[in-house]
Amino acid sequence: MSSHITAPRGTQDILPPTSARWLALEARIHDLARRFGYGEIRTPIFESTDLFIRGVGETTDIVEKEMYTFLDKGERSITLRPEFTAPVMRAALEHKLLAQGPQRWYYVGPIFRYERPQKGRYRQAHQFGVECTGHAGPEADFEVISLAWELVRSHGIADAVLNINTIGDDACRPRYREALLAHFRPHADALSADSQRRLEKNPLRILDSKDDRDRPFVESAPTFESILCDACREHFAALRAYLDAANIPYVVNPKIVRGLDYYSRTVFEIISGVLGAQSTVCGGGRYDGLVASLGGPATPAVGFALGIERFLMMLEALHGESVAPRAGVQAVALGAQARGVLVPLATELRRMLAQPVFMDYEDRKLLAHLKIADRNGARFALILGSDELAAGEIVLRDLEERSDRRIPLGRAGDLAAALGEERS
Ligand code: ATP
Ligand code: MG
């Protein structure tokens, strides 16, 4: 027996009716981004490997172990996009958009990371995110956070918690780095292998560790609070004041540092208890140094990325798999002659109606057709048999209320009206 080819590990097929939930979320995302004045950006799914090494950071999980990197036939090193921020900034520089003043973009699409697949963690995942460039002040941090929060709030996700923190800037982070080094160095031998490797390069990353060996030392690490410079302290206080004024609840969590090297000042995550170990659904912050590290002009920027799979898991956990209301019309032709009349009529109705029109073309009994209508979730059946043909009528059956109406055949407009949709 030949074995079936299956989807690669860590990837998923998204089938109906689940795909309808994706579509609904994406529609909400496009609408929300538009309301906030963000325009959609679409970048290639693959990029030069160098972009991610320079733009994500060499001490990150992504660059150290998660990238899908290969040589193409021209011997170029190519990487499947593991995140969007570096590609978006690459595009902004390439098209000289940053010189035109502040910019606002959003994106929705797949990312690829070589991870150990588990609940909420895949090798192909999907993200919605935004990037706002050109504003150094706390208003932009607030705008971006409130956009992410609005998506959560408008879905009634009560258990999600906004965690915010500040990780300082070039003026104060070096001092914090020294304080962390002094704290971790005496315990270096007890830390996880990852943390030992990161200790000298980027000790902030140790705070982000989920390894049990690191936990006691992370718990007792000094917080940034005592070391922040005045400018960073004011920026953070202003952000908190905006959040308070907007009634957006949050907790200040000094352990939030984000995995990527390029963050400065504001960092934030939205965390939900229903997600289990993969509890972060959205992460973001300010990254004023990124554009310059890609060779562009110094440009303040702030953004976030939100995991679509984890967001949908959250919705499902909180609201269950909601049953969609019955909608649409099943066109049922009993016999070849009726089919010859109903096929063109169905086409006319599809032009006219907003609701879907389903039709099956095989010779079946009425009951079999009605079973198909159930599977399609149709509200109505439009039934045409030889008796109806002879009478010049068609039966419109309401499958929910179990009632029949006879409608003159041939006038699609009458049908549209009977189906609750006026002719346009
Ligand atoms: P984690 O700590 O869970 O690995 P991360 O810090 O690597 O997350 P980001 O790079 O900040 O994640 O990506 C933002 C969001 O994208 C995450 O909060 C998550 O919702 C989603 N995400 C990231 N990687 C994956 C993945 N492999 N599978 C599913 N969703 C993911
Ligand atoms: Mg990760």
Short mmCIF file of C-alpha atoms and ligand atoms in Angstrom, two decimals:
data_model
loop_
_atom_site.label_atom_id
_atom_site.label_comp_id
_atom_site.label_asym_id
_atom_site.label_seq_id
_atom_site.Cartn_x
_atom_site.Cartn_y
_atom_site.Cartn_z
CA MET A 1 0.00 0.00 0.00
CA SER A 2 1.40 3.40 -0.89
CA SER A 3 1.55 5.87 1.99
CA HIS A 4 -0.33 9.13 1.80
CA ILE A 5 1.55 12.39 1.66
CA THR A 6 0.61 14.53 4.65
CA ALA A 7 1.06 18.24 5.37
CA PRO A 8 4.51 19.12 6.77
CA ARG A 9 4.86 18.93 10.56
CA GLY A 10 3.72 22.11 12.27
CA THR A 11 1.46 23.24 9.40
CA GLN A 12 -2.33 23.12 9.18
CA ASP A 13 -5.01 22.98 6.51
CA ILE A 14 -7.75 25.48 7.24
CA LEU A 15 -11.01 24.04 5.98
CA PRO A 16 -14.65 25.13 5.99
CA PRO A 17 -16.34 25.91 8.33
CA THR A 18 -13.17 26.95 10.26
CA SER A 19 -11.99 29.06 7.32
CA ALA A 20 -15.14 31.18 7.75
CA ARG A 21 -13.92 32.11 11.25
CA TRP A 22 -10.58 33.17 9.77
CA LEU A 23 -12.37 35.27 7.16
CA ALA A 24 -14.53 36.95 9.79
CA LEU A 25 -11.48 37.80 11.94
CA GLU A 26 -9.55 39.08 8.92
CA ALA A 27 -12.52 41.23 7.89
CA ARG A 28 -12.61 42.71 11.41
CA ILE A 29 -8.85 43.35 11.24
CA HIS A 30 -9.05 45.16 7.90
CA ASP A 31 -11.92 47.29 9.20
CA LEU A 32 -10.18 48.12 12.47
CA ALA A 33 -6.89 49.05 10.78
CA ARG A 34 -8.77 51.31 8.37
CA ARG A 35 -10.51 53.06 11.27
CA PHE A 36 -7.11 53.79 12.83
CA GLY A 37 -5.75 55.13 9.53
CA TYR A 38 -3.40 52.23 8.72
CA GLY A 39 -2.81 51.07 5.13
CA GLU A 40 -2.13 47.45 4.20
CA ILE A 41 1.39 46.44 3.18
CA ARG A 42 2.19 43.09 1.51
CA THR A 43 5.80 41.99 1.32
CA PRO A 44 7.36 38.86 -0.24
CA ILE A 45 7.16 35.62 1.73
CA PHE A 46 10.93 35.17 1.27
CA GLU A 47 13.75 37.68 1.67
CA SER A 48 17.55 37.78 1.75
CA THR A 49 18.76 36.00 4.89
CA ASP A 50 20.90 39.05 5.77
CA LEU A 51 17.77 41.13 6.31
CA PHE A 52 16.72 39.02 9.28
CA ILE A 53 20.22 38.67 10.72
CA ARG A 54 20.58 42.45 10.72
CA GLY A 55 16.96 43.32 11.39
CA VAL A 56 15.92 40.78 14.03
CA GLY A 57 19.16 40.32 15.93
CA GLU A 58 21.75 37.59 16.26
CA THR A 59 20.93 36.70 19.86
CA THR A 60 17.25 36.07 19.24
CA ASP A 61 15.57 32.64 19.18
CA ILE A 62 14.44 33.43 15.64
CA VAL A 63 17.91 33.97 14.18
CA GLU A 64 19.70 31.46 16.41
CA LYS A 65 17.52 28.48 15.68
CA GLU A 66 14.17 29.08 14.00
CA MET A 67 14.77 30.34 10.46
CA TYR A 68 13.89 28.40 7.31
CA THR A 69 17.02 29.26 5.35
CA PHE A 70 18.14 27.72 2.05
CA LEU A 71 20.26 28.46 -1.00
CA ASP A 72 18.23 29.04 -4.17
CA LYS A 73 19.43 27.86 -7.57
CA GLY A 74 21.39 31.10 -7.92
CA GLU A 75 23.28 30.29 -4.68
CA ARG A 76 21.63 33.19 -2.84
CA SER A 77 20.82 32.65 0.82
CA ILE A 78 17.05 33.00 1.16
CA THR A 79 14.91 32.87 4.32
CA LEU A 80 11.17 32.36 4.61
CA ARG A 81 9.91 35.39 6.52
CA PRO A 82 9.89 34.58 10.28
CA GLU A 83 8.38 37.99 11.14
CA PHE A 84 7.20 41.12 9.31
CA THR A 85 8.89 44.11 10.91
CA ALA A 86 12.24 43.77 9.17
CA PRO A 87 10.62 43.18 5.72
CA VAL A 88 8.25 46.15 6.24
CA MET A 89 11.15 48.45 7.12
CA ARG A 90 13.18 47.06 4.21
CA ALA A 91 10.27 47.98 1.89
CA ALA A 92 9.92 51.41 3.50
CA LEU A 93 13.61 52.13 2.84
CA GLU A 94 13.55 50.67 -0.66
CA HIS A 95 10.61 52.87 -1.68
CA LYS A 96 11.92 55.90 0.25
CA LEU A 97 8.68 56.17 2.22
CA LEU A 98 10.24 57.24 5.51
CA ALA A 99 11.42 60.53 3.99
CA GLN A 100 7.76 61.44 3.37
CA GLY A 101 6.97 61.78 7.09
CA PRO A 102 5.17 59.52 9.57
CA GLN A 103 3.78 56.27 8.12
CA ARG A 104 1.22 53.74 9.29
CA TRP A 105 1.04 50.21 7.88
CA TYR A 106 -0.57 46.93 8.83
CA TYR A 107 -0.10 43.40 7.55
CA VAL A 108 -1.82 40.01 7.73
CA GLY A 109 -0.10 36.84 6.55
CA PRO A 110 1.98 33.74 7.22
CA ILE A 111 5.30 33.52 9.06
CA PHE A 112 7.65 30.53 9.14
CA ARG A 113 9.67 29.38 12.14
CA TYR A 114 11.38 26.06 12.72
CA GLU A 115 9.90 25.37 16.16
CA ARG A 116 8.84 22.31 18.13
CA PRO A 117 5.17 22.08 17.15
CA GLN A 118 2.68 22.09 20.03
CA LYS A 119 -0.60 23.75 20.98
CA GLY A 120 -0.42 27.38 19.80
CA ARG A 121 3.04 26.91 18.25
CA TYR A 122 3.42 26.03 14.58
CA ARG A 123 6.03 26.10 11.82
CA GLN A 124 3.70 28.09 9.60
CA ALA A 125 1.72 30.56 11.69
CA HIS A 126 -0.14 33.75 10.78
CA GLN A 127 0.23 37.24 12.16
CA PHE A 128 -1.63 40.52 12.08
CA GLY A 129 0.55 43.47 12.98
CA VAL A 130 1.05 47.18 12.59
CA GLU A 131 4.03 49.52 12.29
CA CYS A 132 3.86 53.24 12.99
CA THR A 133 6.97 55.26 12.06
CA GLY A 134 8.04 58.87 12.52
CA HIS A 135 6.59 59.58 15.97
CA ALA A 136 8.96 59.49 18.94
CA GLY A 137 6.37 60.54 21.52
CA PRO A 138 4.19 58.31 23.73
CA GLU A 139 1.08 59.09 21.64
CA ALA A 140 2.21 56.59 19.00
CA ASP A 141 2.85 53.89 21.63
CA PHE A 142 -0.63 54.55 22.96
CA GLU A 143 -2.20 54.46 19.48
CA VAL A 144 -0.63 51.11 18.63
CA ILE A 145 -1.51 49.54 21.99
CA SER A 146 -5.07 50.82 21.82
CA LEU A 147 -5.46 49.33 18.33
CA ALA A 148 -4.36 45.90 19.56
CA TRP A 149 -6.54 46.25 22.64
CA GLU A 150 -9.58 47.24 20.57
CA LEU A 151 -9.40 43.94 18.68
CA VAL A 152 -9.38 42.05 21.99
CA ARG A 153 -12.02 44.22 23.64
CA SER A 154 -14.43 44.18 20.70
CA HIS A 155 -14.43 40.37 20.81
CA GLY A 156 -15.35 40.43 24.49
CA ILE A 157 -12.23 38.55 25.58
CA ALA A 158 -12.43 39.22 29.28
CA ASP A 159 -9.48 37.17 30.49
CA ALA A 160 -6.83 38.90 28.33
CA VAL A 161 -4.40 41.12 30.25
CA LEU A 162 -2.29 43.91 28.81
CA ASN A 163 1.24 43.83 30.29
CA ILE A 164 3.48 46.84 29.72
CA ASN A 165 7.06 47.66 30.62
CA THR A 166 9.90 49.95 29.60
CA ILE A 167 13.39 48.74 28.80
CA GLY A 168 15.03 52.16 28.57
CA ASP A 169 17.09 53.66 25.78
CA ASP A 170 20.75 54.13 24.83
CA ALA A 171 21.18 56.52 27.76
CA CYS A 172 20.07 54.15 30.53
CA ARG A 173 20.08 50.61 29.14
CA PRO A 174 23.90 50.23 29.38
CA ARG A 175 23.61 50.85 33.14
CA TYR A 176 20.83 48.29 33.43
CA ARG A 177 22.91 45.82 31.44
CA GLU A 178 25.73 46.24 33.96
CA ALA A 179 23.34 45.72 36.86
CA LEU A 180 22.03 42.52 35.28
CA LEU A 181 25.53 41.27 34.53
CA ALA A 182 26.52 41.84 38.14
CA HIS A 183 23.42 39.94 39.24
CA PHE A 184 23.68 36.94 36.88
CA ARG A 185 27.48 36.46 36.62
CA PRO A 186 27.97 34.83 40.05
CA HIS A 187 25.31 32.25 39.09
CA ALA A 188 26.44 31.73 35.49
CA ASP A 189 27.10 27.99 35.95
CA ALA A 190 23.55 27.39 37.18
CA LEU A 191 21.84 29.11 34.22
CA SER A 192 20.42 27.29 31.17
CA ALA A 193 22.76 26.83 28.21
CA ASP A 194 20.88 29.51 26.22
CA SER A 195 21.20 32.01 29.04
CA GLN A 196 24.89 31.26 29.60
CA ARG A 197 25.52 31.97 25.94
CA ARG A 198 23.50 35.22 26.10
CA LEU A 199 24.94 36.41 29.40
CA GLU A 200 27.72 38.59 27.98
CA LYS A 201 26.02 39.42 24.66
CA ASN A 202 22.52 40.37 25.80
CA PRO A 203 21.71 39.74 29.49
CA LEU A 204 18.25 41.37 29.07
CA ARG A 205 17.23 38.31 27.09
CA ILE A 206 17.67 36.15 30.20
CA LEU A 207 14.67 37.92 31.75
CA ASP A 208 12.62 36.56 28.84
CA SER A 209 13.71 32.95 29.51
CA LYS A 210 11.03 30.32 30.11
CA ASP A 211 13.60 27.78 31.37
CA ASP A 212 13.05 26.54 34.94
CA ARG A 213 16.79 26.67 35.70
CA ASP A 214 16.78 30.44 35.09
CA ARG A 215 13.60 31.19 37.00
CA PRO A 216 14.99 31.78 40.54
CA PHE A 217 17.66 34.14 39.22
CA VAL A 218 15.18 35.95 36.99
CA GLU A 219 12.81 36.39 39.94
CA SER A 220 15.49 38.10 42.01
CA ALA A 221 16.93 40.23 39.18
CA PRO A 222 17.01 44.01 39.68
CA THR A 223 14.20 45.91 37.92
CA PHE A 224 14.73 48.71 35.47
CA GLU A 225 12.66 51.05 37.63
CA SER A 226 15.62 52.28 39.71
CA ILE A 227 17.93 52.88 36.74
CA LEU A 228 15.66 54.49 34.11
CA CYS A 229 16.79 57.91 32.84
CA ASP A 230 14.42 60.88 33.24
CA ALA A 231 13.40 60.97 29.57
CA CYS A 232 12.43 57.27 29.58
CA ARG A 233 10.63 57.65 32.91
CA GLU A 234 8.57 60.56 31.55
CA HIS A 235 7.78 58.70 28.32
CA PHE A 236 6.49 55.71 30.28
CA ALA A 237 4.46 57.87 32.69
CA ALA A 238 2.82 59.69 29.75
CA LEU A 239 1.91 56.39 28.09
CA ARG A 240 0.32 55.17 31.31
CA ALA A 241 -1.64 58.41 31.63
CA TYR A 242 -3.05 57.95 28.11
CA LEU A 243 -4.02 54.34 28.87
CA ASP A 244 -5.68 55.41 32.13
CA ALA A 245 -7.62 58.18 30.37
CA ALA A 246 -8.84 55.68 27.74
CA ASN A 247 -9.88 53.18 30.43
CA ILE A 248 -7.56 50.55 28.99
CA PRO A 249 -6.59 48.27 31.90
CA TYR A 250 -2.96 47.10 32.18
CA VAL A 251 -0.37 45.79 34.59
CA VAL A 252 3.24 46.95 34.70
CA ASN A 253 5.30 43.77 34.40
CA PRO A 254 9.08 44.28 34.75
CA LYS A 255 9.75 40.79 33.31
CA ILE A 256 8.40 41.71 29.87
CA VAL A 257 11.45 42.44 27.71
CA ARG A 258 10.40 40.88 24.33
CA GLY A 259 12.64 38.47 22.47
CA LEU A 260 13.93 40.79 19.77
CA ASP A 261 17.11 42.82 20.09
CA TYR A 262 15.80 46.02 18.56
CA TYR A 263 13.29 47.18 21.16
CA SER A 264 13.71 50.36 23.24
CA ARG A 265 11.51 52.03 25.86
CA THR A 266 7.95 50.67 25.61
CA VAL A 267 7.40 46.92 25.37
CA PHE A 268 4.06 45.18 25.82
CA GLU A 269 2.32 41.83 25.57
CA ILE A 270 -1.30 40.73 25.71
CA ILE A 271 -1.52 37.51 27.68
CA SER A 272 -4.45 35.14 28.12
CA GLY A 273 -4.85 32.35 30.64
CA VAL A 274 -6.87 30.15 28.29
CA LEU A 275 -3.91 29.61 25.96
CA GLY A 276 -1.91 27.40 28.34
CA ALA A 277 1.87 27.49 27.95
CA GLN A 278 1.74 29.61 24.76
CA SER A 279 0.00 32.40 26.65
CA THR A 280 1.12 35.48 24.69
CA VAL A 281 -1.24 36.37 21.87
CA CYS A 282 0.25 39.75 21.01
CA GLY A 283 3.65 41.33 21.52
CA GLY A 284 5.10 44.65 20.53
CA GLY A 285 6.85 47.83 21.46
CA ARG A 286 9.05 50.67 20.34
CA TYR A 287 12.14 50.02 18.20
CA ASP A 288 13.75 53.35 17.48
CA GLY A 289 17.07 51.78 16.47
CA LEU A 290 15.90 49.29 13.87
CA VAL A 291 15.76 51.44 10.74
CA ALA A 292 19.27 52.79 11.36
CA SER A 293 20.58 49.25 11.88
CA LEU A 294 19.22 48.41 8.41
CA GLY A 295 21.21 51.31 6.96
CA GLY A 296 18.38 53.89 6.94
CA PRO A 297 17.97 57.27 8.63
CA ALA A 298 17.33 57.31 12.40
CA THR A 299 13.55 56.78 12.56
CA PRO A 300 11.38 56.29 15.64
CA ALA A 301 8.95 53.39 15.22
CA VAL A 302 6.49 51.36 17.25
CA GLY A 303 4.38 48.31 16.42
CA PHE A 304 3.07 44.90 17.43
CA ALA A 305 2.45 41.43 16.03
CA LEU A 306 -0.54 39.32 17.02
CA GLY A 307 -0.85 35.56 16.43
CA ILE A 308 -4.02 34.76 14.48
CA GLU A 309 -4.07 31.07 15.52
CA ARG A 310 -3.74 31.97 19.20
CA PHE A 311 -6.37 34.70 18.87
CA LEU A 312 -8.83 32.22 17.34
CA MET A 313 -7.99 29.69 20.09
CA MET A 314 -8.87 32.38 22.63
CA LEU A 315 -12.19 33.10 20.90
CA GLU A 316 -13.04 29.41 20.79
CA ALA A 317 -12.17 28.85 24.44
CA LEU A 318 -14.33 31.75 25.53
CA HIS A 319 -17.30 31.58 23.19
CA GLY A 320 -17.23 27.96 22.00
CA GLU A 321 -17.61 27.05 18.35
CA SER A 322 -20.59 29.26 17.68
CA VAL A 323 -23.10 27.75 15.27
CA ALA A 324 -23.67 30.05 12.33
CA PRO A 325 -27.35 30.84 11.62
CA ARG A 326 -28.80 29.06 8.60
CA ALA A 327 -28.35 31.14 5.45
CA GLY A 328 -28.80 30.75 1.73
CA VAL A 329 -30.89 28.82 -0.76
CA GLN A 330 -30.53 25.23 -1.97
CA ALA A 331 -31.78 24.99 -5.57
CA VAL A 332 -33.33 21.52 -5.97
CA ALA A 333 -34.10 20.22 -9.47
CA LEU A 334 -35.96 16.89 -9.64
CA GLY A 335 -35.17 15.46 -13.08
CA ALA A 336 -33.33 16.61 -16.18
CA GLN A 337 -36.06 18.90 -17.49
CA ALA A 338 -36.30 20.81 -14.18
CA ARG A 339 -32.51 21.03 -14.07
CA GLY A 340 -32.50 22.69 -17.51
CA VAL A 341 -34.75 25.44 -16.11
CA LEU A 342 -33.22 25.77 -12.63
CA VAL A 343 -29.51 26.04 -13.58
CA PRO A 344 -29.95 29.40 -15.37
CA LEU A 345 -32.36 30.58 -12.69
CA ALA A 346 -29.78 29.82 -9.98
CA THR A 347 -27.22 31.88 -11.89
CA GLU A 348 -29.67 34.79 -12.09
CA LEU A 349 -30.36 34.53 -8.34
CA ARG A 350 -26.62 34.52 -7.58
CA ARG A 351 -26.36 37.83 -9.40
CA MET A 352 -29.32 39.21 -7.48
CA LEU A 353 -29.02 37.87 -3.91
CA ALA A 354 -26.51 38.57 -1.18
CA GLN A 355 -27.11 35.12 0.35
CA PRO A 356 -25.45 32.04 -1.17
CA VAL A 357 -27.26 29.85 -3.71
CA PHE A 358 -26.25 26.16 -3.59
CA MET A 359 -27.09 23.58 -6.25
CA ASP A 360 -26.37 19.88 -6.69
CA TYR A 361 -26.54 18.47 -10.26
CA GLU A 362 -27.07 14.75 -9.64
CA ASP A 363 -30.35 12.84 -9.97
CA ARG A 364 -31.47 12.32 -6.37
CA LYS A 365 -34.63 12.00 -4.34
CA LEU A 366 -35.96 15.17 -2.68
CA LEU A 367 -34.88 13.89 0.74
CA ALA A 368 -31.28 13.47 -0.44
CA HIS A 369 -31.30 17.03 -1.78
CA LEU A 370 -32.63 18.32 1.55
CA LYS A 371 -29.82 16.51 3.38
CA ILE A 372 -27.34 18.38 1.19
CA ALA A 373 -29.19 21.62 2.05
CA ASP A 374 -28.67 20.80 5.75
CA ARG A 375 -24.97 20.19 5.20
CA ASN A 376 -24.71 23.56 3.44
CA GLY A 377 -26.58 25.22 6.30
CA ALA A 378 -29.17 26.56 3.84
CA ARG A 379 -32.21 28.36 5.23
CA PHE A 380 -34.39 27.78 2.15
CA ALA A 381 -34.91 25.16 -0.54
CA LEU A 382 -36.18 26.12 -3.98
CA ILE A 383 -37.82 22.98 -5.33
CA LEU A 384 -38.69 22.34 -8.98
CA GLY A 385 -40.22 18.99 -10.06
CA SER A 386 -42.38 17.94 -13.01
CA ASP A 387 -45.65 18.95 -11.25
CA GLU A 388 -44.33 22.44 -10.54
CA LEU A 389 -43.01 22.73 -14.11
CA ALA A 390 -46.43 21.84 -15.48
CA ALA A 391 -48.08 24.43 -13.20
CA GLY A 392 -45.51 27.11 -14.05
CA GLU A 393 -44.56 27.46 -10.37
CA ILE A 394 -41.70 26.76 -8.03
CA VAL A 395 -41.84 25.80 -4.32
CA LEU A 396 -39.95 27.94 -1.82
CA ARG A 397 -39.54 25.95 1.39
CA ASP A 398 -38.42 27.63 4.60
CA LEU A 399 -36.31 24.86 6.16
CA GLU A 400 -36.35 26.53 9.56
CA GLU A 401 -40.07 27.25 9.85
CA ARG A 402 -41.02 24.18 7.78
CA SER A 403 -43.43 26.11 5.52
CA ASP A 404 -43.97 26.09 1.75
CA ARG A 405 -44.89 28.90 -0.64
CA ARG A 406 -45.59 28.57 -4.36
CA ILE A 407 -44.14 31.30 -6.54
CA PRO A 408 -44.68 31.88 -10.28
CA LEU A 409 -41.76 30.43 -12.22
CA GLY A 410 -39.69 32.70 -14.42
CA ARG A 411 -39.65 35.92 -12.44
CA ALA A 412 -36.43 35.93 -10.40
CA GLY A 413 -37.44 39.27 -8.89
CA ASP A 414 -40.49 37.67 -7.21
CA LEU A 415 -38.20 35.03 -5.75
CA ALA A 416 -35.74 37.60 -4.46
CA ALA A 417 -38.59 39.44 -2.73
CA ALA A 418 -39.93 36.17 -1.28
CA LEU A 419 -36.43 35.43 0.05
CA GLY A 420 -36.44 38.73 1.91
CA GLU A 421 -34.17 40.54 -0.51
CA GLU A 422 -35.48 43.39 -2.60
CA ARG A 423 -34.45 43.56 -6.25
CA SER A 424 -31.57 45.95 -6.73
P1 ATP B 1 6.84 32.98 22.00
O1 ATP B 1 7.49 33.55 23.21
O2 ATP B 1 5.50 32.35 22.27
O3 ATP B 1 7.76 32.12 21.19
P2 ATP B 1 7.54 35.18 20.34
O4 ATP B 1 8.08 36.19 21.27
O5 ATP B 1 8.49 34.33 19.56
O6 ATP B 1 6.49 34.24 21.09
P3 ATP B 1 6.67 37.19 18.49
O7 ATP B 1 7.84 37.03 17.61
O8 ATP B 1 6.57 38.37 19.36
O9 ATP B 1 6.50 35.86 19.37
O10 ATP B 1 5.33 37.06 17.62
C1 ATP B 1 4.13 37.72 18.01
C2 ATP B 1 3.01 36.72 18.15
O11 ATP B 1 2.95 35.83 17.05
C3 ATP B 1 3.13 35.81 19.36
O12 ATP B 1 2.68 36.46 20.51
C4 ATP B 1 2.24 34.67 18.96
O13 ATP B 1 0.88 34.98 19.19
C5 ATP B 1 2.49 34.57 17.47
N1 ATP B 1 3.48 33.53 17.17
C6 ATP B 1 4.82 33.65 17.16
N2 ATP B 1 5.40 32.47 16.83
C7 ATP B 1 4.39 31.59 16.66
C8 ATP B 1 4.32 30.20 16.29
N3 ATP B 1 5.43 29.49 16.05
N4 ATP B 1 3.12 29.61 16.21
C9 ATP B 1 1.97 30.33 16.42
N5 ATP B 1 1.97 31.63 16.75
C10 ATP B 1 3.16 32.26 16.87
MG MG B 2 9.15 32.42 19.74
#
